[in-house]
Short mmCIF file of C-alpha atoms and ligand atoms in Angstrom, two decimals:
data_model
loop_
_atom_site.label_atom_id
_atom_site.label_comp_id
_atom_site.label_asym_id
_atom_site.label_seq_id
_atom_site.Cartn_x
_atom_site.Cartn_y
_atom_site.Cartn_z
CA UNK A 274 -60.78 9.43 38.47
CA UNK A 275 -58.71 9.74 40.47
CA UNK A 276 -56.03 7.08 40.75
CA UNK A 277 -52.37 9.01 41.86
CA UNK A 278 -50.96 4.92 43.39
CA UNK A 279 -50.40 2.37 41.06
CA UNK A 280 -48.24 -0.88 41.11
CA UNK A 281 -46.52 -2.63 37.16
CA UNK A 282 -44.68 -4.99 36.60
CA UNK A 283 -42.05 -4.14 33.62
CA UNK A 284 -39.77 -5.64 31.50
CA UNK A 285 -36.99 -4.52 29.03
CA UNK A 286 -35.97 -6.58 25.82
CA UNK A 287 -34.14 -8.96 24.94
CA UNK A 288 -30.51 -8.72 23.58
CA UNK A 289 -31.05 -10.28 20.04
CA UNK A 290 -28.73 -12.88 19.41
CA UNK A 291 -25.47 -13.45 17.58
CA UNK A 292 -25.76 -15.10 14.60
CA UNK A 293 -23.15 -18.32 13.21
CA UNK A 294 -22.93 -17.94 9.67
CA UNK A 295 -20.12 -18.03 6.75
CA UNK A 296 -19.29 -16.39 3.42
CA UNK A 297 -20.66 -19.20 1.24
CA UNK A 298 -18.44 -18.57 -1.66
CA UNK A 299 -17.80 -20.94 -4.65
CA UNK A 300 -15.34 -23.69 -4.36
CA UNK A 301 -14.13 -22.18 -0.70
CA UNK A 302 -15.07 -25.11 1.45
CA UNK A 303 -15.34 -22.20 4.52
CA UNK A 304 -15.52 -19.22 3.82
CA UNK A 305 -14.82 -16.20 6.47
CA UNK A 306 -17.43 -15.88 9.72
CA UNK A 307 -20.05 -13.50 8.71
CA UNK A 308 -23.21 -13.67 11.99
CA UNK A 309 -24.14 -10.38 12.01
CA UNK A 310 -25.04 -9.73 15.59
CA UNK A 311 -27.71 -8.93 17.49
CA UNK A 312 -29.93 -5.69 18.32
CA UNK A 313 -30.28 -4.49 21.68
CA UNK A 314 -33.23 -4.83 23.39
CA UNK A 315 -35.42 -2.41 24.41
CA UNK A 316 -36.05 -0.32 27.40
CA UNK A 317 -38.57 0.56 29.84
CA UNK A 318 -38.91 4.31 30.41
CA UNK A 319 -40.85 6.90 31.96
CA UNK A 320 -41.20 10.04 30.98
CA UNK A 321 -42.92 12.58 31.64
CA UNK A 322 -46.11 14.69 30.44
CA UNK A 323 -47.45 17.57 31.77
CA UNK A 324 -50.64 17.68 30.06
CA UNK A 325 -51.39 14.55 32.53
CA UNK A 326 -53.49 14.66 35.86
CA UNK A 327 -53.36 10.97 37.42
CA UNK A 328 -51.80 7.60 37.26
CA UNK A 329 -55.45 6.46 36.25
CA UNK A 330 -53.76 4.21 33.44
CA UNK A 331 -51.65 1.72 35.22
CA UNK A 332 -54.46 0.24 37.29
CA UNK A 333 -56.05 -1.35 34.15
CA UNK A 334 -52.73 -2.72 32.90
CA UNK A 335 -50.68 -3.05 34.77
CA UNK A 336 -47.44 -5.63 32.70
CA UNK A 337 -45.57 -3.47 30.13
CA UNK A 338 -42.53 -5.41 28.82
CA UNK A 339 -40.64 -4.23 26.24
CA UNK A 340 -39.22 -5.74 22.58
CA UNK A 341 -37.10 -8.44 22.23
CA UNK A 342 -33.99 -7.22 20.41
CA UNK A 343 -33.83 -8.37 16.57
CA UNK A 344 -30.56 -11.82 16.07
CA UNK A 345 -28.22 -11.59 14.66
CA UNK A 346 -28.86 -12.38 10.51
CA UNK A 347 -26.39 -13.32 7.36
CA UNK A 348 -23.70 -11.85 6.20
CA UNK A 349 -23.20 -9.24 8.66
CA UNK A 350 -26.77 -8.05 8.75
CA UNK A 351 -26.58 -6.72 12.72
CA UNK A 352 -29.50 -7.31 13.96
CA UNK A 353 -32.67 -4.68 14.06
CA UNK A 354 -31.78 -2.67 18.29
CA UNK A 355 -36.33 -2.50 18.87
CA UNK A 356 -37.29 1.29 20.36
CA UNK A 357 -37.97 1.98 23.71
CA UNK A 358 -40.92 0.97 25.65
CA UNK A 359 -41.91 5.33 26.49
CA UNK A 360 -44.36 5.52 29.44
CA UNK A 361 -46.06 8.32 30.37
CA UNK A 362 -46.58 9.46 33.49
CA UNK A 363 -47.72 13.34 35.01
CA UNK A 364 -45.13 16.24 36.57
CA UNK A 365 -44.45 15.20 40.08
CA UNK A 366 -44.22 11.38 39.68
CA UNK A 367 -42.14 8.73 42.67
CA UNK A 368 -41.05 5.88 41.37
CA UNK A 369 -40.15 3.62 43.67
CA UNK A 370 -38.12 -0.06 43.45
CA UNK A 371 -40.32 -2.58 44.74
CA UNK A 372 -38.51 -5.22 45.97
CA UNK A 373 -35.40 -2.58 47.98
CA UNK A 374 -38.82 0.29 48.36
CA UNK A 375 -36.03 2.86 47.25
CA UNK A 376 -36.35 5.60 44.99
CA UNK A 377 -35.50 4.27 41.11
CA UNK A 378 -36.52 8.52 40.13
CA UNK A 379 -38.61 11.43 40.77
CA UNK A 380 -39.80 12.84 38.01
CA UNK A 381 -41.16 16.57 38.77
CA UNK A 382 -40.59 17.95 35.19
CA UNK A 383 -42.20 17.90 31.26
CA UNK A 384 -40.70 15.73 29.78
CA UNK A 385 -38.34 14.42 33.19
CA UNK A 386 -37.49 11.19 31.50
CA UNK A 387 -36.67 7.52 33.95
CA UNK A 388 -34.94 4.15 32.19
CA UNK A 389 -36.12 1.40 34.75
CA UNK A 390 -35.47 -1.34 32.58
CA UNK A 391 -32.28 -1.43 31.49
CA UNK A 392 -32.66 -3.37 27.48
CA UNK A 393 -29.85 -6.89 27.36
CA UNK A 394 -27.77 -6.44 25.05
CA UNK A 395 -26.84 -8.16 21.37
CA UNK A 396 -24.74 -11.01 21.58
CA UNK A 397 -21.66 -11.08 19.72
CA UNK A 398 -21.89 -13.67 15.73
CA UNK A 399 -18.88 -15.88 15.26
CA UNK A 400 -17.41 -12.59 13.38
CA UNK A 401 -15.93 -11.91 16.65
CA UNK A 402 -14.57 -14.98 18.05
CA UNK A 403 -11.78 -15.45 15.41
CA UNK A 404 -8.44 -15.77 15.93
CA UNK A 405 -4.74 -16.27 14.72
CA UNK A 406 -5.29 -20.49 15.33
CA UNK A 407 -9.12 -20.39 15.14
CA UNK A 408 -10.05 -19.13 11.89
CA UNK A 409 -14.47 -20.52 11.78
CA UNK A 410 -15.26 -20.23 15.14
CA UNK A 411 -18.88 -21.81 15.11
CA UNK A 412 -20.34 -20.27 17.45
CA UNK A 413 -22.08 -16.70 18.61
CA UNK A 414 -22.41 -14.84 21.92
CA UNK A 415 -26.50 -15.18 22.73
CA UNK A 416 -28.29 -12.20 23.71
CA UNK A 417 -28.20 -10.83 27.15
CA UNK A 418 -31.50 -10.51 29.68
CA UNK A 419 -33.26 -7.94 30.21
CA UNK A 420 -34.44 -6.70 33.85
CA UNK A 421 -37.57 -6.78 35.00
CA UNK A 422 -38.96 -5.92 37.69
CA UNK A 423 -42.45 -4.38 40.17
CA UNK A 424 -42.43 -1.20 40.61
CA UNK A 425 -44.30 1.81 42.37
CA UNK A 426 -45.05 5.11 41.24
CA UNK A 427 -47.18 7.10 43.15
CA UNK A 428 -47.19 10.99 42.82
CA UNK A 429 -47.16 13.43 44.99
CA UNK A 430 -48.97 16.60 42.75
CA UNK A 431 -46.42 19.72 42.21
CA UNK A 432 -47.41 22.48 44.58
CA UNK A 433 -45.26 25.45 46.64
CA UNK A 434 -49.14 25.65 48.73
CA UNK A 435 -51.10 22.80 49.94
CA UNK A 436 -54.70 23.19 51.95
CA UNK A 437 -55.43 21.42 55.17
CA UNK A 438 -57.54 21.43 58.14
CA UNK A 439 -60.77 19.38 59.02
CA UNK A 440 -63.91 19.08 56.55
CA UNK A 441 -66.32 21.11 55.85
CA UNK A 442 -63.59 24.27 56.58
CA UNK A 443 -64.04 25.58 53.74
CA UNK A 444 -60.79 24.77 52.08
CA UNK A 445 -62.29 24.40 48.59
CA UNK A 446 -64.38 27.50 48.25
CA UNK A 447 -60.99 29.27 49.58
CA UNK A 448 -59.75 27.28 46.13
CA UNK A 449 -62.81 28.60 44.46
CA UNK A 450 -61.98 32.21 45.26
CA UNK A 451 -57.81 32.80 44.55
CA UNK A 452 -57.93 30.67 41.93
CA UNK A 453 -59.36 29.38 38.73
CA UNK A 454 -60.36 25.89 39.72
CA UNK A 455 -63.65 24.91 40.61
CA UNK A 456 -63.70 21.96 43.08
CA UNK A 457 -66.91 21.08 43.90
CA UNK A 458 -68.28 22.93 47.42
CA UNK A 459 -71.00 21.90 49.82
CA UNK A 460 -72.10 21.49 53.55
CA UNK A 461 -70.83 18.47 54.08
CA UNK A 462 -68.15 16.28 55.32
CA UNK A 463 -65.88 15.16 52.24
CA UNK A 464 -67.36 17.02 49.81
CA UNK A 465 -63.31 17.13 48.58
CA UNK A 466 -62.99 13.21 47.47
CA UNK A 467 -59.84 14.70 44.63
CA UNK A 468 -56.89 16.68 45.30
CA UNK A 469 -57.02 19.75 42.74
CA UNK A 470 -55.10 22.17 42.44
CA UNK A 471 -54.86 26.94 41.45
CA UNK A 472 -52.81 28.68 40.64
CA UNK A 473 -53.06 32.43 42.37
CA UNK A 474 -51.39 35.74 41.42
CA UNK A 475 -50.46 37.70 44.38
CA UNK A 476 -50.57 41.49 43.95
CA UNK A 477 -46.49 41.67 44.02
CA UNK A 478 -46.84 40.02 40.74
CA UNK A 479 -46.30 36.60 42.14
CA UNK A 480 -47.84 32.71 41.37
CA UNK A 481 -48.31 30.03 43.27
CA UNK A 482 -49.73 26.64 42.94
CA UNK A 483 -52.73 25.75 45.05
CA UNK A 484 -53.72 22.64 46.03
CA UNK A 485 -56.50 20.84 48.41
CA UNK A 486 -57.02 18.07 49.14
CA UNK A 487 -59.88 16.33 51.27
CA UNK A 488 -60.41 17.10 55.26
CA UNK A 489 -58.71 15.44 57.52
CA UNK A 490 -59.96 13.92 60.66
CA UNK A 491 -58.47 12.33 64.05
CA UNK A 492 -57.04 8.70 62.79
CA UNK A 493 -56.26 10.29 59.02
CA UNK A 494 -52.73 9.29 59.31
CA UNK A 495 -54.36 5.79 59.70
CA UNK A 496 -56.27 6.08 56.58
CA UNK A 497 -59.63 6.96 58.54
CA UNK A 498 -61.30 9.55 56.21
CA UNK A 499 -60.04 9.82 53.33
CA UNK A 500 -57.35 12.22 54.08
CA UNK A 501 -55.06 9.68 54.40
CA UNK A 502 -54.60 9.28 50.82
CA UNK A 503 -54.09 12.51 50.29
CA UNK A 504 -51.53 13.85 52.56
CA UNK A 505 -48.86 12.59 50.61
CA UNK A 506 -49.61 15.77 48.29
CA UNK A 507 -49.12 17.94 50.76
CA UNK A 508 -45.22 16.32 51.33
CA UNK A 509 -43.61 18.45 48.80
CA UNK A 510 -45.67 21.62 49.09
CA UNK A 511 -42.93 24.04 51.07
CA UNK A 512 -46.23 26.30 52.48
CA UNK A 513 -48.91 24.86 54.74
CA UNK A 514 -52.01 26.40 54.94
CA UNK A 515 -53.98 25.54 57.83
CA UNK A 516 -57.84 26.63 57.79
CA UNK A 517 -59.73 26.47 61.03
CA UNK A 518 -63.48 26.75 60.78
CA UNK A 519 -63.34 29.68 63.89
CA UNK A 520 -66.87 29.80 64.32
CA UNK A 521 -67.43 26.53 66.35
CA UNK A 522 -70.35 26.14 64.29
CA UNK A 523 -70.54 22.63 64.05
CA UNK A 524 -70.14 21.83 67.87
CA UNK A 525 -66.10 22.12 67.84
CA UNK A 526 -64.13 23.85 69.25
CA UNK A 527 -61.67 25.42 67.32
CA UNK A 528 -58.45 24.97 69.01
CA UNK A 529 -59.12 21.09 69.63
CA UNK A 530 -59.31 20.96 65.58
CA UNK A 531 -55.54 23.11 65.19
CA UNK A 532 -54.33 20.30 67.60
CA UNK A 533 -55.59 17.47 65.81
CA UNK A 534 -55.20 18.83 62.65
CA UNK A 535 -51.93 18.98 63.73
CA UNK A 536 -50.54 15.85 65.19
CA UNK A 537 -52.37 14.48 62.64
CA UNK A 538 -49.81 15.89 60.08
CA UNK A 539 -47.02 14.39 62.61
CA UNK A 540 -48.08 11.28 62.60
CA UNK A 541 -48.37 10.49 58.78
CA UNK A 542 -45.06 12.57 58.69
CA UNK A 543 -42.38 13.93 60.81
CA UNK A 544 -40.99 16.68 57.61
CA UNK A 545 -44.88 17.91 57.41
CA UNK A 546 -44.15 20.14 61.38
CA UNK A 547 -41.18 21.68 59.88
CA UNK A 548 -43.28 23.22 56.62
CA UNK A 549 -44.35 26.71 57.53
CA UNK A 550 -47.50 26.55 57.92
CA UNK A 551 -50.02 29.65 58.01
CA UNK A 552 -53.42 29.73 60.15
CA UNK A 553 -56.56 30.56 58.55
CA UNK A 554 -59.34 31.04 61.06
CA UNK A 555 -62.06 31.33 58.65
CA UNK A 556 -65.80 32.16 58.34
CA UNK A 557 -65.74 35.75 59.88
CA UNK A 558 -68.66 36.34 58.75
CA UNK A 559 -71.04 33.96 60.95
CA UNK A 560 -71.32 36.11 64.74
CA UNK A 561 -69.92 33.55 66.66
CA UNK A 562 -66.74 33.46 64.96
CA UNK A 563 -65.78 37.28 65.51
CA UNK A 564 -66.53 35.71 69.30
CA UNK A 565 -63.94 32.93 69.39
CA UNK A 566 -61.37 35.10 67.09
CA UNK A 567 -59.18 37.06 69.45
CA UNK A 568 -59.38 33.92 72.09
CA UNK A 569 -58.44 31.56 69.02
CA UNK A 570 -55.65 33.95 67.65
CA UNK A 571 -53.51 34.79 70.93
CA UNK A 572 -53.47 30.99 71.87
CA UNK A 573 -51.70 29.87 68.30
CA UNK A 574 -49.92 32.78 68.03
CA UNK A 575 -48.27 32.48 71.51
CA UNK A 576 -47.52 29.02 69.49
CA UNK A 577 -44.87 31.20 67.02
CA UNK A 578 -47.82 30.41 63.60
CA UNK A 579 -48.84 34.11 62.16
CA UNK A 580 -52.32 33.91 62.18
CA UNK A 581 -54.93 35.65 59.87
CA UNK A 582 -58.37 35.87 60.23
CA UNK A 583 -60.82 35.88 56.88
CA UNK A 584 -64.18 34.81 55.49
CA UNK A 585 -64.08 32.70 52.21
CA UNK A 586 -67.61 33.31 51.89
CA UNK A 587 -67.61 37.31 51.83
CA UNK A 588 -63.76 37.10 50.07
CA UNK A 589 -62.66 39.25 53.44
CA UNK A 590 -59.32 39.02 54.40
CA UNK A 591 -58.70 36.60 51.75
CA UNK A 592 -55.64 38.78 49.34
CA UNK A 593 -53.94 39.87 53.27
CA UNK A 594 -53.23 35.79 52.84
CA UNK A 595 -52.36 35.10 50.50
CA UNK A 596 -50.35 37.82 49.64
CA UNK A 597 -48.40 36.87 52.68
CA UNK A 598 -48.30 32.38 51.56
CA UNK A 599 -46.44 33.90 48.19
CA UNK A 600 -43.81 35.71 50.25
CA UNK A 601 -43.33 32.49 52.11
CA UNK A 602 -43.58 30.67 49.35
CA UNK A 603 -40.69 32.44 47.61
CA UNK A 604 -38.04 32.49 50.74
CA UNK A 605 -38.33 29.10 51.32
CA UNK A 606 -36.71 26.71 49.44
CA UNK A 607 -38.04 23.76 47.72
CA UNK A 608 -38.14 20.82 49.40
CA UNK A 609 -36.28 17.71 48.89
CA UNK A 610 -38.29 15.16 48.50
CA UNK A 611 -36.20 12.27 48.05
CA UNK A 612 -32.96 12.04 50.26
CA UNK A 613 -29.64 10.83 49.07
CA UNK A 614 -29.68 7.25 51.47
CA UNK A 615 -33.80 6.80 49.60
CA UNK A 616 -32.62 6.64 45.73
CA UNK A 617 -31.09 3.49 44.78
CA UNK A 618 -27.79 3.21 43.16
CA UNK A 619 -26.49 1.06 40.61
CA UNK A 620 -24.75 -1.43 43.62
CA UNK A 621 -28.58 -1.82 44.63
CA UNK A 622 -29.39 -4.07 41.97
CA UNK A 623 -28.47 -6.93 43.06
CA UNK A 624 -27.87 -9.82 40.00
CA UNK A 625 -30.33 -12.52 39.77
CA UNK A 626 -27.87 -14.88 40.95
CA UNK A 627 -27.62 -17.03 38.33
CA UNK A 628 -29.32 -19.91 39.61
CA UNK A 629 -28.35 -23.08 37.88
CA UNK A 630 -29.71 -26.64 40.28
CA UNK A 631 -27.51 -30.65 39.77
CA UNK A 632 -29.50 -33.29 40.91
CA UNK A 633 -28.73 -36.81 40.54
CA UNK A 634 -31.43 -38.14 39.24
CA UNK A 635 -30.78 -42.65 39.66
CA UNK A 636 -26.78 -41.49 38.98
CA UNK A 637 -27.12 -39.38 36.05
CA UNK A 638 -26.51 -35.69 36.85
CA UNK A 639 -29.33 -33.94 35.59
CA UNK A 640 -27.99 -30.27 35.90
CA UNK A 641 -30.98 -26.77 34.49
CA UNK A 642 -30.57 -23.18 34.17
CA UNK A 643 -31.65 -20.65 32.41
CA UNK A 644 -28.59 -19.73 30.70
CA UNK A 645 -26.74 -22.90 30.77
CA UNK A 646 -30.00 -24.05 28.09
CA UNK A 647 -28.95 -20.10 26.55
CA UNK A 648 -25.25 -21.23 26.17
CA UNK A 649 -26.79 -24.44 24.54
CA UNK A 650 -28.06 -22.42 21.29
CA UNK A 651 -24.19 -20.85 21.16
CA UNK A 652 -22.53 -23.57 21.14
CA UNK A 653 -21.71 -26.26 18.27
CA UNK A 654 -20.65 -29.57 19.52
CA UNK A 655 -18.91 -30.95 16.42
CA UNK A 656 -16.52 -28.65 16.88
CA UNK A 657 -13.91 -28.91 18.66
CA UNK A 658 -13.31 -24.84 19.97
CA UNK A 659 -16.86 -24.60 19.97
CA UNK A 660 -16.46 -27.41 23.25
CA UNK A 661 -14.37 -25.34 24.70
CA UNK A 662 -15.84 -22.85 24.51
CA UNK A 663 -18.67 -24.56 26.62
CA UNK A 664 -16.16 -26.65 28.84
CA UNK A 665 -14.25 -22.53 29.47
CA UNK A 666 -18.71 -20.88 30.75
CA UNK A 667 -19.70 -24.50 32.64
CA UNK A 668 -16.39 -23.99 34.88
CA UNK A 669 -16.55 -20.66 34.79
CA UNK A 670 -20.46 -20.55 36.33
CA UNK A 671 -18.68 -23.32 38.25
CA UNK A 672 -20.66 -26.33 37.44
CA UNK A 673 -17.43 -28.94 37.22
CA UNK A 674 -16.62 -28.31 40.54
CA UNK A 675 -20.47 -28.56 42.02
CA UNK A 676 -20.37 -31.67 40.25
CA UNK A 677 -17.48 -32.53 41.14
CA UNK A 678 -18.34 -31.70 45.18
CA UNK A 679 -21.79 -33.96 44.03
CA UNK A 680 -18.73 -36.88 43.93
CA UNK A 681 -19.45 -37.01 40.57
CA UNK A 682 -16.77 -39.90 39.16
CA UNK A 683 -15.63 -40.16 35.94
CA UNK A 684 -17.69 -41.55 33.19
CA UNK A 685 -20.41 -40.45 35.12
CA UNK A 686 -23.23 -39.22 32.37
CA UNK A 687 -24.27 -35.61 32.84
CA UNK A 688 -27.23 -34.39 31.37
CA UNK A 689 -28.04 -30.24 30.30
CA UNK A 690 -31.14 -30.66 28.59
CA UNK A 691 -31.24 -32.21 24.84
CA UNK A 692 -26.99 -32.55 26.00
CA UNK A 693 -25.87 -35.24 27.86
CA UNK A 694 -22.45 -36.63 27.94
CA UNK A 695 -19.52 -38.12 30.28
CA UNK A 696 -18.22 -36.55 32.99
CA UNK A 697 -14.54 -36.93 33.13
CA UNK A 698 -12.28 -34.73 36.44
N1 GTP B 49 -70.58 31.57 56.41
C1 GTP B 49 -69.89 30.98 55.66
N2 GTP B 49 -69.52 29.91 55.03
C2 GTP B 49 -68.58 28.91 54.49
C3 GTP B 49 -66.88 29.75 54.85
N3 GTP B 49 -66.46 29.74 53.92
C4 GTP B 49 -67.19 28.45 53.17
N4 GTP B 49 -68.57 27.41 54.26
C5 GTP B 49 -68.94 26.87 53.24
O1 GTP B 49 -68.61 25.63 54.19
C6 GTP B 49 -69.57 24.67 53.00
C7 GTP B 49 -68.78 23.96 52.88
O2 GTP B 49 -67.31 24.71 51.90
P1 GTP B 49 -66.60 24.14 51.12
O3 GTP B 49 -65.36 25.05 50.40
O4 GTP B 49 -66.42 22.36 51.10
O5 GTP B 49 -65.10 22.77 52.02
P2 GTP B 49 -64.34 22.15 52.39
O6 GTP B 49 -63.05 22.37 53.67
O7 GTP B 49 -63.13 22.49 50.86
O8 GTP B 49 -65.22 20.44 53.06
P3 GTP B 49 -63.87 19.35 52.11
O9 GTP B 49 -64.42 18.91 50.82
O10 GTP B 49 -65.20 18.07 52.92
O11 GTP B 49 -63.68 18.90 53.29
C8 GTP B 49 -69.79 24.96 52.25
O12 GTP B 49 -71.68 24.87 53.20
C9 GTP B 49 -69.81 26.61 52.32
O13 GTP B 49 -70.50 27.40 51.87
C10 GTP B 49 -67.59 30.99 55.07
O14 GTP B 49 -66.01 32.03 54.50
N5 GTP B 49 -68.58 31.27 55.99
MG1 MG B 50 -63.80 21.17 49.61
#
């Protein structure tokens, strides 16, 4: 099965917590602080592997979570930072952030990499919190959370030239005679159900990659037929070879065919109309084709296109087509798929607002919030400095202000998970 789009969830690892620990020395009631730092959480990384051709793996497994960093330990021992979670994708994979629909990366070449979720930093151990007056800090920093997001992977193949046209016009036949590819060829519509690639060598010694995609029909841009799902593969191509069955053997008019395909390309993505398009009248071995050709050529050339005639079946005329296509490929600049505005920048990733909930439950102010829960871990309530640290953070997060706004009075009970304390302004 050929899978060229996938939606997956990624989550990087949380940083390990810093440790609270003291050196144990005989006859010294509290040795110096010795809590190690937590290790960093793992990143989630994508990397191109040129051996891959589809995004199939991501259809079956949709959740990818990197490991958490290890907590810091005693004796100044740091927790281990863990390995990144590296996911392999085929060349030409575009990665989008689902929420903003912005592009995180366009990975084209073997080895290209992008981090899609950064691992959280490890928390600092209590050794970092000593000051002249605070010799034995009994708190440490909790590890930072990792990032999580839904992302959309889209495979847009790396080909220089794309074949477009109605079904059964001879696209795959053409690919099979100009490259070593062996696509399926048969006399019915939609023989090709997935894109095929092949390398073409021209007589000038150049080579280019040719992509054959399923045939397009009217309404393809709205998902009729198979074409729409595959049009994304020609978005990257510099040149389109538009194959028309000029014999009219299926009862359609070649000029109308030409118009319809261009209409579909335009409706799918306006930019496709600016690609160089080489028009090739195929099946010239059939007598009707010879009859229709001159009128077809005249009309299409009037519109400014270069028109070739060939028979993919007898190979007549194919060299002219590929030599010309090779020249145009060389003259055309690479297509930049993604504009600057479409790229995800750091500032687009709004840090998730820390959600702290405060509810008045029968006169008790009940506070809930993930980071405060984490904070509780770091604090030793037997220790004055540690409590001060706790208060400072609560202040910074606006908790006291909110309690005040909610009408908290001196002496009211405030509950934060297992902790209860009295409110004083
Ligand atoms: N007479 C003649 N028949 C051809 C020529 N090129 C292709 N055909 C025939 O046309 C039919 C369709 O060819 P394909 O190459 O499978 O066509 P396609 O455009 O890839 O079709 P889809 O994959 O269905 O979109 C086959 O029976 C081919 O043998 C040609 O130059 N002359
Ligand atoms: Mg085909």
